[in-house]
Tab-separated table of C-alpha atoms in Angstrom:
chain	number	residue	atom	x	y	z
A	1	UNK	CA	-0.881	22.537	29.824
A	2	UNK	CA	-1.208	18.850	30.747
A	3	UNK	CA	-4.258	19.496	32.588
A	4	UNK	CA	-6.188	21.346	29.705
A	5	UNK	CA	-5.228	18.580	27.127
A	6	UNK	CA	-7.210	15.698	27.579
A	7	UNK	CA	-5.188	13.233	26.152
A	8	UNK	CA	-1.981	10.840	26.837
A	9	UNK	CA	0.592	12.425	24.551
A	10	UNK	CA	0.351	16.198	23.701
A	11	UNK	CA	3.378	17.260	21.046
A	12	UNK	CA	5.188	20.686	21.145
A	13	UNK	CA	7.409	21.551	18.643
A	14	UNK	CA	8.665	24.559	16.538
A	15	UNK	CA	8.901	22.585	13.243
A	16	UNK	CA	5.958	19.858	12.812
A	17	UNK	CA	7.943	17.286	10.705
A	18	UNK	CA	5.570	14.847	8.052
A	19	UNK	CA	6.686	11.741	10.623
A	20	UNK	CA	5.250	14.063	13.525
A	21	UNK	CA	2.029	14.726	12.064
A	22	UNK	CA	1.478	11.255	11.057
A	23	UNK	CA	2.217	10.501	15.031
A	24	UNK	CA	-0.357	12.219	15.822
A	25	UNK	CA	-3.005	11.540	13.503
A	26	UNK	CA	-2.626	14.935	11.688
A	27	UNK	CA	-4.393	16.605	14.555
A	28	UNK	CA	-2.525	20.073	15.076
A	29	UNK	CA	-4.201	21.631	17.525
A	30	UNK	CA	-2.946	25.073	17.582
A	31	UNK	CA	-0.345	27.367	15.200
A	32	UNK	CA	1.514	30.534	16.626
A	33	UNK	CA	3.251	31.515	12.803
A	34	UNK	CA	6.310	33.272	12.931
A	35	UNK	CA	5.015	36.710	11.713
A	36	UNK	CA	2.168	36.932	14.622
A	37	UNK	CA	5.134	36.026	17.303
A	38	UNK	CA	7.529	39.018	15.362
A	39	UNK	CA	4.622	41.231	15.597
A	40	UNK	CA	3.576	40.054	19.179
A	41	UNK	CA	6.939	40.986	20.010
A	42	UNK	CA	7.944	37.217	21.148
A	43	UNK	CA	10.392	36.984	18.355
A	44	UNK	CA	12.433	39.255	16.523
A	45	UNK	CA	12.819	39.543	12.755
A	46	UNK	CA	15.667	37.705	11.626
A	47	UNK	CA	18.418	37.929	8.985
A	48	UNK	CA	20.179	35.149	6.766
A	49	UNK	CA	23.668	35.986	6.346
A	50	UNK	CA	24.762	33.114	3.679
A	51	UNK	CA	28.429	32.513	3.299
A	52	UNK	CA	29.420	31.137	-0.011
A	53	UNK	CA	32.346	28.700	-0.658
A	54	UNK	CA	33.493	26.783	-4.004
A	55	UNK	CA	33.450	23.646	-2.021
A	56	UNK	CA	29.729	24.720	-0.812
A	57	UNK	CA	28.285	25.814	-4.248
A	58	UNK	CA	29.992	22.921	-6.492
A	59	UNK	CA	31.447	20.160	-3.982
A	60	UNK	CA	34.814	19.049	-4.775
A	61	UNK	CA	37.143	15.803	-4.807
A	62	UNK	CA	39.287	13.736	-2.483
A	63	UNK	CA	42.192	11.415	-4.327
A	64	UNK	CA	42.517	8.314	-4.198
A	65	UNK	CA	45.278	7.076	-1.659
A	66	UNK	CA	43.779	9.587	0.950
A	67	UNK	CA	42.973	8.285	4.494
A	68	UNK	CA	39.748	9.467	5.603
A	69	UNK	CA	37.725	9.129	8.564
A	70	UNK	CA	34.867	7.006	8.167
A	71	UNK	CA	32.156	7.601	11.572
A	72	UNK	CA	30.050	4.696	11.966
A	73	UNK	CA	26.108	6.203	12.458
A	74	UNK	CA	25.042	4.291	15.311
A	75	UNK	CA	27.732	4.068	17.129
A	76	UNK	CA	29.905	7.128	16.331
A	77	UNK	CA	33.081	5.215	15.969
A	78	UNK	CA	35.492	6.408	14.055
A	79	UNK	CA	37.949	4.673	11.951
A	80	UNK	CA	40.270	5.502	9.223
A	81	UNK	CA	39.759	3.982	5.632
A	82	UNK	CA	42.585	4.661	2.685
A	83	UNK	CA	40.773	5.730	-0.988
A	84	UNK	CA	40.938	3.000	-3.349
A	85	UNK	CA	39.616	5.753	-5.823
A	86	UNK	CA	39.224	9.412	-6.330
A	87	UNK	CA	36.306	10.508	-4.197
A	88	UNK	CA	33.896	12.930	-5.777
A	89	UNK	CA	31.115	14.779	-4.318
A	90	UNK	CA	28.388	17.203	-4.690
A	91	UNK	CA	27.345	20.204	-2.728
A	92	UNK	CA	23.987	18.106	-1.693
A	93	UNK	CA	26.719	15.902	-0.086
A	94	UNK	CA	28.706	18.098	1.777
A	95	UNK	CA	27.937	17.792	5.240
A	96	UNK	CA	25.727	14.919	4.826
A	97	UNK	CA	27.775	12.147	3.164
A	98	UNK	CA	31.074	13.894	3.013
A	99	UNK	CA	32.308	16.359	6.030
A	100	UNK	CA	34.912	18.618	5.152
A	101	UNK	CA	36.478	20.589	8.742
A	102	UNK	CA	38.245	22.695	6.036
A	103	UNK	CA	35.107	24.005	4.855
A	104	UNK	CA	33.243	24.414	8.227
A	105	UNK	CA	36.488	26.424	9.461
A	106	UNK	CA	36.246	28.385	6.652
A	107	UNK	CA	32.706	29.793	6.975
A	108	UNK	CA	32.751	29.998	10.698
A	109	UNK	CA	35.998	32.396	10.268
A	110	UNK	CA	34.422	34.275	7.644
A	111	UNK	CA	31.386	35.072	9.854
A	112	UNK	CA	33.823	35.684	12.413
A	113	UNK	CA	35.676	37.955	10.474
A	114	UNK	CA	32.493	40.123	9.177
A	115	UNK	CA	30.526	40.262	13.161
A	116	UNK	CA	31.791	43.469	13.697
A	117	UNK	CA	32.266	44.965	10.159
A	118	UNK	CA	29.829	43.759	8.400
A	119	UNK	CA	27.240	42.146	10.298
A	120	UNK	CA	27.146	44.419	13.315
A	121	UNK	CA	28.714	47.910	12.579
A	122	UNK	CA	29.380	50.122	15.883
A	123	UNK	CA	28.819	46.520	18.271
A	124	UNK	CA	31.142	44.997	20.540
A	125	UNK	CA	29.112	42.076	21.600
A	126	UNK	CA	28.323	39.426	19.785
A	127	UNK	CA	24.785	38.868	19.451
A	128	UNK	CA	22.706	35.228	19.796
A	129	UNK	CA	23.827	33.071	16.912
A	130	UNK	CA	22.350	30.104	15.648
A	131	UNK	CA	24.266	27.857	13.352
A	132	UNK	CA	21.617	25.506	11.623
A	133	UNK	CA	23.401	22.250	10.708
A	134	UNK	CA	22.227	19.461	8.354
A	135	UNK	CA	22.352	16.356	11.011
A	136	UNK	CA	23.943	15.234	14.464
A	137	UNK	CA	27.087	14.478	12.790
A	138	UNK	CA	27.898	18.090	10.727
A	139	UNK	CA	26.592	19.187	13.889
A	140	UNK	CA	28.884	17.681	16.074
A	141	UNK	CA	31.798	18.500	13.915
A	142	UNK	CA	31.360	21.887	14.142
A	143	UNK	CA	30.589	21.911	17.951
A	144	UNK	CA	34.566	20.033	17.590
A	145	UNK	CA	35.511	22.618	15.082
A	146	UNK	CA	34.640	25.608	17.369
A	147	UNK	CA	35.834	24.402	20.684
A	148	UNK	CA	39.252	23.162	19.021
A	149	UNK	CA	40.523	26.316	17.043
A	150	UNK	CA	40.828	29.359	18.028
A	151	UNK	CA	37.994	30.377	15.315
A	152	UNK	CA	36.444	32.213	18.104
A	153	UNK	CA	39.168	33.865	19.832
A	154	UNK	CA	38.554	37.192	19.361
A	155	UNK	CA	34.946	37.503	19.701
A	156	UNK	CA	34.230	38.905	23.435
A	157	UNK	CA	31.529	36.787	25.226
A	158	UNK	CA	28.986	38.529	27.481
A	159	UNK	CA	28.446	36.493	30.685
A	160	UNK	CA	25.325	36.801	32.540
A	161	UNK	CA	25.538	38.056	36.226
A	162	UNK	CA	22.394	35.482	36.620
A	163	UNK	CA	23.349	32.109	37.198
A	164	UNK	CA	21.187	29.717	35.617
A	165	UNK	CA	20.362	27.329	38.426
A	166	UNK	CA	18.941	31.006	39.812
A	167	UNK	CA	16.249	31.056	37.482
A	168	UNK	CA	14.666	27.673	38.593
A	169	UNK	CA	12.608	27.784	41.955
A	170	UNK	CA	13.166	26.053	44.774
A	171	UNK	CA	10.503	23.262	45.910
């Protein structure tokens, strides 16, 4: 790959972003859409299952006299603050400005609770998830949110006979 480019910085990614096409002058080489990699067989067609909360579709309200954790952005400290005021928020906030575990919980037991009657009649296995989240923090609360609770307790995990450090080859 290096050695076909002829240039200093060549830029893979699945998502071009505005900020990475500005990096690079605008100058997308190549495009592999979706559809053409689903009918190439390199991806498989995909399904949204969207799980619905009040919290999620209106936002809700914290009251005043509440301590809340407050996580500092570049240095991911965390620190307690008491409400002065009743705390409103929207559902553009949730999981932005405002992270509520509650909620998180909530929809990963829900899609828990549907895998294998809803989702995925007749399966026992639980097939590759992705969770999209809206930053590094939501994302790192529910990476904390999953490996604290027992949210995922009863799905079985298929382990692969094939060690990973297999699949690299030796030098």
């Amino acid at each position: 790959m290096l050695e076909y480019f002829d240039a200093f910085i060549v830029g893979l990614t699945a998502t071009p972003s505005l900020h990475t096409m500005g990096f690079f002058g605008s100058n997308l080489v190549a495009q592999y859409p979706y559809e053409r990699s689903v009918a190439d067989k390199v991806n498989v067609p995909f399904e949204i299952y969207r799980i619905r909360t009040d919290i999620g579709e209106h936002g809700g309200a914290i009251p005043k006299g509440y301590q809340v954790p407050v996580r500092d952005k570049r240095t991911r400290a965390e620190r307690y603050e008491e409400l002065d005021q009743d705390l409103a928020y929207t559902a553009q906030q949730l999981d932005r400005s405002v992270v509520v575990p509650n909620q998180i919980r909530t929809v990963l037991e829900a899609y828990r609770d549907s895998l294998f009657s809803e989702l995925f009649p007749g399966r026992s296995e639980v097939p590759k998830t992705l969770i999209f989240c809206k930053d590094d923090h939501h994302a790192e609360e529910v990476v904390g949110i999953v490996r604290r609770c027992s949210v995922w307790a009863t799905i079985s995990r298929r382990r692969s006979p094939i060690r990973p450090t297999a699949l690299i080859p030796s030098s």
